[in-house]
Coordinates of C-alpha atoms in Angstrom, one line a residue:
Chain A
M1 CA 24.2 16.9 -9.7
T2 CA 25.0 16.8 -5.7
E3 CA 23.1 15.1 -3.1
L4 CA 21.9 18.4 -2.1
E5 CA 20.7 19.4 -5.7
S6 CA 19.0 15.9 -6.0
L7 CA 17.3 16.3 -2.9
L8 CA 16.2 20.1 -3.6
R9 CA 15.2 18.8 -7.0
R10 CA 12.9 16.0 -5.7
Y11 CA 11.6 18.4 -3.1
A12 CA 10.5 20.9 -5.5
Q13 CA 8.9 17.9 -7.0
G14 CA 7.3 16.9 -4.1
D15 CA 8.7 13.5 -4.6
I16 CA 10.9 12.7 -1.5
T17 CA 10.4 10.3 1.5
E18 CA 10.6 11.7 5.1
E19 CA 14.5 10.1 5.5
E20 CA 15.4 12.1 2.3
L21 CA 13.5 15.1 3.8
Q22 CA 15.5 14.8 7.1
R23 CA 18.7 14.1 5.2
L24 CA 17.7 17.8 3.2
D25 CA 17.0 19.6 6.6
T26 CA 20.4 18.6 7.5
L27 CA 22.1 19.6 4.4
S28 CA 20.4 23.2 4.4
H29 CA 19.8 23.5 7.8
R30 CA 21.7 27.2 6.8
D31 CA 19.3 27.7 4.6
E32 CA 16.5 30.0 5.6
V33 CA 14.5 29.6 2.3
L34 CA 13.8 25.9 3.3
A35 CA 13.1 27.1 6.5
G36 CA 9.3 25.4 6.5
A37 CA 10.6 21.9 5.0
A38 CA 13.1 22.1 8.5
V39 CA 10.8 23.2 11.0
R40 CA 8.2 20.1 9.5
A41 CA 11.0 17.8 9.8
R42 CA 12.0 18.7 13.1
T43 CA 7.9 19.0 14.4
L44 CA 8.0 15.7 13.2
R45 CA 11.4 14.1 15.1
R46 CA 9.5 16.0 18.1
Q47 CA 6.1 14.2 17.2
R48 CA 7.7 10.9 17.4
A49 CA 9.7 11.9 20.7
T50 CA 6.6 12.6 22.4
R51 CA 5.0 9.8 20.9
M52 CA 7.9 7.4 22.3
T53 CA 7.6 9.4 25.6
V54 CA 3.8 8.9 26.3
A55 CA 4.2 5.2 25.0
A56 CA 7.1 5.0 28.1
S57 CA 4.8 6.9 30.7
L58 CA 2.0 4.1 29.8
A59 CA 4.7 1.2 29.5
V60 CA 5.4 2.3 33.4
V61 CA 1.9 2.7 34.7
V62 CA 0.8 -0.3 33.3
A63 CA 4.1 -1.6 34.5
L64 CA 3.0 -0.3 38.1
V65 CA -0.2 -1.6 37.9
A66 CA 0.8 -4.8 37.3
V67 CA 3.2 -4.7 40.5
I68 CA 0.5 -3.5 42.6
A69 CA -1.9 -5.9 41.4
L70 CA 0.9 -8.7 42.1
R71 CA 1.4 -7.1 46.0
S72 CA -2.3 -7.1 46.4
G73 CA -2.6 -10.9 45.1
A74 CA 0.8 -12.6 45.3
P75 CA 2.9 -13.6 48.5
A76 CA 4.7 -10.6 50.0
G77 CA 8.0 -11.7 49.2
A78 CA 7.3 -12.4 45.4
A79 CA 5.5 -8.9 45.3
D80 CA 8.5 -7.2 46.9
S81 CA 10.9 -9.0 44.6
V82 CA 9.0 -7.9 41.4
L83 CA 8.7 -4.5 43.0
E84 CA 12.4 -4.1 43.6
A85 CA 13.2 -5.5 40.1
S86 CA 11.1 -3.0 38.3
M87 CA 12.4 -0.1 40.3
T88 CA 15.9 -0.9 40.5
T89 CA 16.9 -1.9 37.3
P90 CA 15.7 0.3 35.0
P91 CA 16.9 -2.0 32.2
A92 CA 13.9 -4.6 33.2
V93 CA 11.1 -1.8 32.8
T94 CA 13.0 -0.4 29.3
T95 CA 12.3 -3.9 28.4
T96 CA 9.3 -4.0 29.4
M97 CA 8.7 -0.8 27.8
E98 CA 9.5 -2.4 24.3
T99 CA 7.5 -5.3 24.4
M100 CA 4.5 -4.2 25.8
A101 CA 1.7 -3.5 22.9
V102 CA 1.9 0.2 22.3
P103 CA -1.8 1.3 22.4
A104 CA -2.8 1.6 18.5
E105 CA -3.2 5.6 18.8
V106 CA 0.3 5.7 20.1
Q107 CA 1.8 3.3 17.5
Q108 CA 3.6 5.1 14.9
P109 CA 1.6 4.0 11.4
A110 CA 3.9 2.7 9.1
R111 CA 4.1 5.4 6.1
P112 CA 4.2 5.0 2.4
A113 CA 7.6 6.3 1.0
V114 CA 5.3 9.3 -0.1
R115 CA 2.8 10.5 2.2
P116 CA -0.4 12.3 0.5
A117 CA 0.1 15.1 3.3
A118 CA 4.0 15.0 2.7
A119 CA 3.4 15.9 -0.9
R120 CA 1.0 18.6 0.4
E121 CA 3.7 19.6 2.7
V122 CA 6.4 19.9 0.5
A123 CA 3.8 21.8 -1.9
E124 CA 2.7 24.0 1.1
A125 CA 6.6 24.2 2.6
V126 CA 7.7 27.7 1.7
P127 CA 5.7 29.7 2.4
L128 CA 3.4 28.3 5.0
P129 CA -0.1 28.8 4.2
E130 CA -0.9 28.4 7.7
R131 CA 1.1 32.0 8.4
R132 CA -0.5 33.7 6.4
A133 CA -1.8 36.7 8.1
P134 CA -4.4 36.4 10.4
E135 CA -7.9 37.5 9.7
P136 CA -8.0 40.2 12.2
A137 CA -4.7 41.7 10.3
A138 CA -6.4 41.5 7.0
E139 CA -9.6 43.4 8.4
A140 CA -6.9 45.9 9.7
L141 CA -5.2 46.3 6.7
Q142 CA -8.8 46.9 4.9
E143 CA -9.6 49.6 7.4
S144 CA -6.3 51.2 6.6
P145 CA -6.7 55.0 6.3
V146 CA -5.4 54.9 2.6
P147 CA -7.4 53.0 0.4
V148 CA -6.4 51.0 -2.5
Q149 CA -7.2 52.9 -5.4
V150 CA -8.0 50.7 -8.3
R151 CA -8.5 51.3 -11.8
E152 CA -11.7 50.8 -13.6
E153 CA -10.3 48.9 -17.0
V154 CA -7.2 47.3 -17.2
P155 CA -4.7 49.2 -18.6
V156 CA -2.1 47.4 -20.7
T157 CA 0.7 48.4 -22.6
V158 CA 1.9 46.4 -25.1
H159 CA 5.5 45.6 -26.4
G160 CA 7.2 43.2 -28.5
T161 CA 7.3 42.2 -31.9
E162 CA 6.4 38.7 -33.6
G163 CA 9.3 35.9 -32.5
Y164 CA 10.0 38.4 -29.6
P165 CA 8.9 38.2 -26.0
V166 CA 5.6 40.4 -25.9
V167 CA 5.8 42.4 -22.3
A168 CA 2.9 44.3 -21.0
C169 CA 2.6 46.5 -18.3
N170 CA 0.0 48.3 -16.4
S171 CA 2.3 51.2 -15.9
E172 CA 5.0 52.9 -18.1
C173 CA 7.5 50.1 -18.4
S174 CA 10.5 49.0 -20.9
P175 CA 10.9 45.5 -22.0
D176 CA 14.3 45.7 -21.6
S177 CA 14.3 46.8 -17.9
V178 CA 11.3 44.1 -17.3
I179 CA 13.1 41.3 -19.0
N180 CA 16.6 42.0 -17.4
D181 CA 15.1 42.7 -13.8
I182 CA 13.9 38.7 -14.1
W183 CA 17.3 37.9 -15.2
R184 CA 18.7 39.5 -12.6
F185 CA 16.2 37.7 -10.4
L186 CA 17.6 34.3 -11.5
R187 CA 21.3 35.3 -11.5
V188 CA 21.9 37.0 -8.9
Chain B
M1 CA -0.5 49.9 -48.5
K2 CA -0.8 52.3 -45.7
K3 CA -4.6 50.9 -44.9
Y4 CA -2.9 47.4 -45.2
M5 CA -0.3 48.0 -42.5
L6 CA -2.5 49.8 -40.2
F7 CA -4.4 46.9 -40.5
I8 CA -1.8 44.4 -40.0
G9 CA -0.8 46.4 -36.9
V10 CA -4.0 46.6 -35.4
L11 CA -4.5 42.5 -36.2
F12 CA -1.3 42.0 -34.2
W13 CA -1.8 44.4 -31.3
A14 CA -5.3 43.1 -30.9
S15 CA -3.5 39.6 -30.5
V16 CA -0.9 40.2 -28.3
A17 CA -3.4 42.7 -26.1
G18 CA -5.8 40.2 -26.2
A19 CA -3.3 37.1 -25.3
Q20 CA -2.5 38.7 -21.3
S21 CA -2.8 36.1 -19.3
D22 CA -5.9 36.0 -16.7
L23 CA -2.8 36.3 -13.8
Y24 CA -2.0 40.0 -15.3
N25 CA -5.7 40.8 -15.9
R26 CA -6.4 40.4 -12.0
Y27 CA -3.5 42.5 -10.7
A28 CA -3.4 45.2 -13.6
S29 CA -6.1 47.1 -12.2
R30 CA -4.4 47.9 -8.7
T31 CA -2.3 51.5 -8.6
D32 CA -0.5 49.9 -5.9
I33 CA 1.4 47.4 -8.0
R34 CA 3.4 47.7 -11.1
V35 CA 2.2 44.4 -13.5
A36 CA 4.7 43.2 -15.6
S37 CA 4.1 40.2 -18.2
V38 CA 6.2 38.8 -20.5
T39 CA 4.8 36.0 -22.9
G40 CA 7.3 33.6 -24.2
F41 CA 10.5 34.7 -22.2
V42 CA 13.5 33.2 -23.6
L43 CA 15.3 30.9 -20.6
D44 CA 18.2 29.5 -22.2
S45 CA 20.2 29.2 -25.9
A46 CA 17.8 26.1 -26.7
G47 CA 14.6 28.2 -27.2
T48 CA 13.4 26.8 -23.6
T49 CA 10.0 29.7 -22.8
A50 CA 8.1 30.5 -20.1
D51 CA 5.7 33.3 -19.0
V52 CA 6.5 35.2 -16.7
T53 CA 4.4 37.7 -14.5
L54 CA 6.2 40.4 -12.3
L55 CA 4.1 41.8 -9.5
E56 CA 6.2 44.8 -7.8
A57 CA 4.9 46.6 -5.0
V58 CA 5.0 50.3 -5.9
D59 CA 4.5 50.8 -1.8
D60 CA 4.8 50.1 1.8
A61 CA 0.6 49.1 0.7
G62 CA 0.8 47.1 -2.1
W63 CA 3.6 44.9 -0.7
D64 CA 1.5 44.7 2.3
W65 CA -1.2 43.3 0.1
L66 CA 1.0 41.0 -1.7
C67 CA 2.2 39.5 1.2
Q68 CA -0.9 39.2 2.7
E69 CA -2.3 37.5 -0.7
F70 CA 0.3 35.4 -1.3
G71 CA 1.3 34.1 2.5
L72 CA 4.6 35.2 2.3
I73 CA 6.8 34.0 5.0
A74 CA 7.6 36.6 7.5
L75 CA 11.4 37.5 8.2
N76 CA 13.4 36.7 11.2
D77 CA 15.8 39.4 12.7
E78 CA 18.3 37.9 10.6
Q79 CA 17.3 38.2 7.0
R80 CA 15.7 41.8 8.4
R81 CA 19.3 42.4 9.2
Q82 CA 20.7 41.6 5.8
L83 CA 17.9 43.2 4.2
A84 CA 18.5 46.5 5.6
Q85 CA 22.2 46.0 4.7
G86 CA 21.3 45.6 0.9
W87 CA 21.2 41.8 0.7
E88 CA 19.0 39.9 -1.2
V89 CA 16.4 37.7 0.4
S90 CA 14.6 35.4 -1.7
M91 CA 12.2 32.6 -2.0
F92 CA 10.5 30.8 -4.0
A93 CA 7.7 28.4 -3.8
Q94 CA 5.3 26.1 -5.8
R95 CA 1.9 27.2 -6.7
D96 CA -1.4 26.5 -8.3
R97 CA -1.1 27.9 -11.7
K98 CA -4.6 29.5 -11.8
D99 CA -4.2 31.1 -8.8
P100 CA -0.5 31.5 -7.4
S101 CA -1.9 32.6 -4.4
K102 CA -3.0 29.0 -3.5
P103 CA -1.0 26.0 -2.5
A104 CA 0.3 23.9 -5.8
P105 CA -2.5 20.9 -6.4
V106 CA -1.9 17.3 -5.3
V107 CA -2.7 14.4 -7.6
D108 CA -1.7 10.8 -7.2
E109 CA 0.3 12.0 -4.4
R110 CA 2.4 14.4 -6.5
I111 CA 2.4 18.0 -7.1
D112 CA 0.6 18.2 -10.1
V113 CA 3.5 20.2 -12.3
A114 CA 1.0 20.9 -15.5
N115 CA -1.2 22.7 -13.1
S116 CA 1.3 24.6 -10.8
C117 CA 3.6 27.7 -11.3
Y118 CA 6.7 29.0 -9.2
V119 CA 6.6 31.8 -7.3
G120 CA 9.8 33.8 -6.8
V121 CA 10.3 36.6 -3.9
S122 CA 12.9 39.0 -4.1
Y123 CA 12.1 40.5 -0.5
L124 CA 14.8 43.2 -1.7
S125 CA 13.2 44.9 -4.8
R126 CA 9.6 43.6 -3.5
T127 CA 8.7 42.0 -6.4
L128 CA 7.3 38.6 -7.0
Y129 CA 8.3 37.2 -10.0
I130 CA 5.7 34.1 -11.5
F131 CA 7.3 31.4 -13.8
C132 CA 4.2 29.3 -15.7
C133 CA 5.3 26.3 -17.6
T134 CA 3.3 24.2 -19.8
T135 CA 6.1 21.4 -20.1
E136 CA 8.0 19.4 -17.5
H137 CA 11.4 20.3 -19.4
Q138 CA 10.2 24.2 -19.1
S139 CA 9.8 23.5 -15.2
D140 CA 13.1 22.0 -15.2
V141 CA 14.8 24.9 -16.7
V142 CA 13.0 27.0 -14.0
I143 CA 13.7 24.6 -11.4
D144 CA 17.4 24.8 -12.4
Y145 CA 17.6 28.2 -11.9
L146 CA 15.9 28.3 -9.2
I147 CA 18.0 25.9 -7.0
K148 CA 21.5 27.9 -8.4
K149 CA 20.5 30.9 -6.9
M150 CA 19.4 29.1 -3.7
R151 CA 22.9 27.3 -3.7
S152 CA 24.5 30.8 -4.6
S153 CA 22.3 32.2 -1.5
M154 CA 24.0 29.4 0.6
K155 CA 27.4 30.2 0.2
H156 CA 27.1 33.6 1.5

């Protein structure tokens, strides 16, 4: 079993970690079938990048506030040197950002191997329920000038004998054609 | 003897007719969808079976309704172009067994396989293939087919 197969199997069973999902995204980026999963993986990465950006911005703001406070309270020479160090040496700012305590709401929470939401995401990845047609469209469909005809009784035409598949249709159909249709879908 | 055979025939018909799935009964009354239900579809030489229900749109209205009912993903331009050229565009998803138009149920952070089914969609034939499995082995066999199908489509 290839890595892709293994990942796809775990993906289909909902037993996949975030890293594996990203790996699957990488391996199957051309596959439109997994577009939902790919989009979600990209969204997660984007969210993380956004959080990091927010954290960095907060760190810079806090650093500037600290510098301003130092300038207002400390001797002028010392304040200038701090300000100069902060603005002219980006690594120092970076270090500050990394060591600074990030507010709880910005921190990325530690995730279990499979989050409840992740399992749900996998279940919903393809197709996305959120991508259903919006309600106005549904109303428009209902108001279609061509009304949907519904039979009063459920028609059943049953084919088959004991030991063989039983085929039921709501219209004229050939059991062989139905079974061939399924095989065509599975094997093409 | 004739009456006996007739009685047996009626019994058999009643047994198979009454065994139609809720899924079949839910959609069979629609005239814009051709519904076919196969009970005991044999998946492999080992005799693994699954119950399969086909929902085929008879016309545009039926297809629109299926897309809406099952929340089918909209195709992008490239997929539409491939479809127009006669290429198969398909997808599959794991859904709720009782109502395949809903997502598969999740229990203890895992998809509840026993209460889910697999929905394959052929945009070319505008047909939904719903595979209902009751055992994990059946699910594995169906997943194998769908994965092979996916790999095949990725080679193209």
